[in-house]
Rosetta silent file (secondary structure, phi, psi, omega in degrees, C-alpha in Angstrom):
SEQUENCE: MTLDEQISKNLKEEIENSGKTKTEIAKAIGVSKPTVSQYLSGRIQPSLSTLSKLCNFLNCSADDILEIKLDDNQ
SCORE:     score description
SCORE:     0.000 S_00000001
   1 L     0.000  160.300  171.661   -7.848  -13.560    4.099 S_00000001
   2 L  -105.164  155.172 -176.145   -7.879  -10.731    6.932 S_00000001
   3 H   -55.352  -37.544 -178.132   -8.403   -7.237    6.014 S_00000001
   4 H   -71.933  -30.101  150.776   -4.658   -6.557    6.811 S_00000001
   5 H   -56.585  -66.534 -172.986   -3.657   -9.368    4.395 S_00000001
   6 H   -53.777  -67.323  161.253   -5.830   -8.221    1.920 S_00000001
   7 H   -12.906  -80.672  174.225   -4.174   -4.723    2.437 S_00000001
   8 H   -45.754  -48.368  177.234   -0.606   -6.090    2.119 S_00000001
   9 H   -47.037  -58.459 -169.471   -1.565   -8.010   -0.938 S_00000001
  10 H   -64.345  -53.919 -174.229   -3.142   -5.075   -2.856 S_00000001
  11 H   -47.907  -49.082  171.695   -0.056   -2.848   -1.769 S_00000001
  12 H   -46.235  -52.332  164.121    2.195   -5.548   -3.072 S_00000001
  13 H   -38.065  -56.067  172.762    0.439   -5.578   -6.360 S_00000001
  14 H   -68.592  -39.976  162.013    0.631   -1.935   -6.853 S_00000001
  15 H   -50.346  -54.582 -176.417    4.367   -1.809   -5.996 S_00000001
  16 H   -59.435  -56.334 -174.039    5.047   -4.463   -8.416 S_00000001
  17 L   -68.832   -1.824 -176.037    3.022   -2.870  -11.141 S_00000001
  18 L   -94.875  -20.646  167.248    4.705    0.601  -10.702 S_00000001
  19 L    93.531   -1.474 -169.056    8.202   -0.801  -11.588 S_00000001
  20 L   -93.056  150.936 -177.428    9.602    1.161   -8.551 S_00000001
  21 L   -84.551  152.686  161.708   12.294   -0.177   -6.237 S_00000001
  22 H   -51.457  -22.088 -176.470   11.874   -0.532   -2.550 S_00000001
  23 H   -83.703  -40.099 -157.729   14.771    1.900   -2.087 S_00000001
  24 H   -90.150  -21.567  173.075   13.068    4.340   -4.364 S_00000001
  25 H   -79.313  -63.683 -165.579    9.687    4.120   -2.304 S_00000001
  26 H   -44.831  -44.099 -170.009   11.130    4.343    0.991 S_00000001
  27 H   -88.736  -11.073  160.617   12.964    7.480    0.202 S_00000001
  28 H   -57.765  -41.675 -170.653   10.006    8.950   -1.645 S_00000001
  29 H  -109.279   15.522  173.837    7.622    8.467    1.282 S_00000001
  30 L    67.783   27.772  177.719   10.436    8.940    4.058 S_00000001
  31 L  -124.940  167.296 -167.541   10.666    5.393    5.693 S_00000001
  32 L   -78.733  172.625 -179.817   13.474    2.953    5.664 S_00000001
  33 H   -68.699  -37.187  178.463   13.694   -0.048    2.913 S_00000001
  34 H   -61.326  -28.968 -176.136   13.283   -2.461    5.654 S_00000001
  35 H   -89.820  -23.240  163.944    9.916   -0.852    6.830 S_00000001
  36 H   -58.247  -47.200 -176.919    8.674   -0.988    3.020 S_00000001
  37 H   -50.069  -55.128  166.122    9.671   -4.713    3.371 S_00000001
  38 H   -30.357  -61.791 -179.097    7.421   -4.735    6.377 S_00000001
  39 H   -65.259  -32.788 -171.484    4.524   -3.297    4.740 S_00000001
  40 H   -86.445  -38.922  166.430    4.683   -5.939    1.800 S_00000001
  41 L   -79.978    8.343 -169.623    4.855   -8.811    3.949 S_00000001
  42 L    78.634  -10.212 -172.775    2.173   -7.820    6.428 S_00000001
  43 L   -57.108  -47.848 -170.478    4.320   -7.437    9.468 S_00000001
  44 L  -133.846  159.958  171.103    3.075   -3.863    9.730 S_00000001
  45 L  -104.981  139.873  172.128    0.592   -1.530    8.084 S_00000001
  46 L   -73.508  149.796  171.860    1.423    2.016    7.027 S_00000001
  47 L   -49.348  172.671  160.598    0.144    4.935    8.832 S_00000001
  48 H   -61.300  -33.792  177.512   -2.537    6.962    7.252 S_00000001
  49 H   -69.503  -46.254 -165.843   -0.219    9.536    6.656 S_00000001
  50 H   -87.425  -36.748 -173.477    2.588    7.133    4.847 S_00000001
  51 H   -78.907  -32.489  154.460   -0.161    5.160    2.798 S_00000001
  52 H   -54.504  -44.742  174.466   -1.355    8.454    1.396 S_00000001
  53 H   -58.538  -41.136 -174.647    2.325    9.538    0.622 S_00000001
  54 H   -58.798  -65.300 -151.466    2.436    5.499   -0.785 S_00000001
  55 H   -71.479  -50.770  172.111   -0.810    6.172   -3.067 S_00000001
  56 H   -56.597  -27.749 -168.473    0.613    9.474   -4.477 S_00000001
  57 H   -92.954  -19.873  168.776    3.923    8.248   -5.317 S_00000001
  58 H  -102.002    5.825  172.120    2.295    5.072   -7.000 S_00000001
  59 L    48.815   30.415  173.673   -0.457    6.894   -8.504 S_00000001
  60 L  -122.977 -171.267 -174.160   -3.003    4.809   -7.197 S_00000001
  61 L  -108.242  144.688  175.981   -6.129    5.051   -4.933 S_00000001
  62 H   -62.477  -25.703  166.208   -6.565    4.273   -1.462 S_00000001
  63 H   -38.292  -58.784  176.387   -9.706    2.796   -2.185 S_00000001
  64 H   -72.326  -18.174  171.771   -8.036    0.032   -3.885 S_00000001
  65 H   -77.803  -35.346 -176.619   -5.521   -0.531   -1.474 S_00000001
  66 H   -97.373  -15.983 -176.395   -7.921   -0.460    1.625 S_00000001
  67 L    71.746   39.388  161.841  -10.836   -2.515   -0.587 S_00000001
  68 L   -65.954  103.999  167.790  -13.163    0.742    0.061 S_00000001
  69 L  -108.970  113.922  174.972  -16.481   -0.204   -1.980 S_00000001
  70 L   -66.202  155.627  173.767  -19.149    2.306   -2.171 S_00000001
  71 L   -72.631  126.619 -173.100  -22.630    1.477   -1.522 S_00000001
  72 L   -89.625  -30.340 -173.934  -24.565    2.223   -4.971 S_00000001
  73 L   -55.111  -23.992 -172.810  -27.756    2.612   -2.316 S_00000001
  74 L   -87.346    0.000    0.000  -26.637    5.941   -0.698 S_00000001
């Protein structure tokens, strides 16, 4: 699975777990409903500013969406 596919999968899981509709999400982050659908399908990725808005609205961590793991050796 590519990173883009993983990001889309993680974002989809967070949205499904939130119970929010695509319409609610689109309105809250300032994009169209079809754009939210494209994020979920992996056709496009949200910009960093949009990802920040998504994470704040969904109350989730960007680290989880982006699969960022901290190296314990640092």
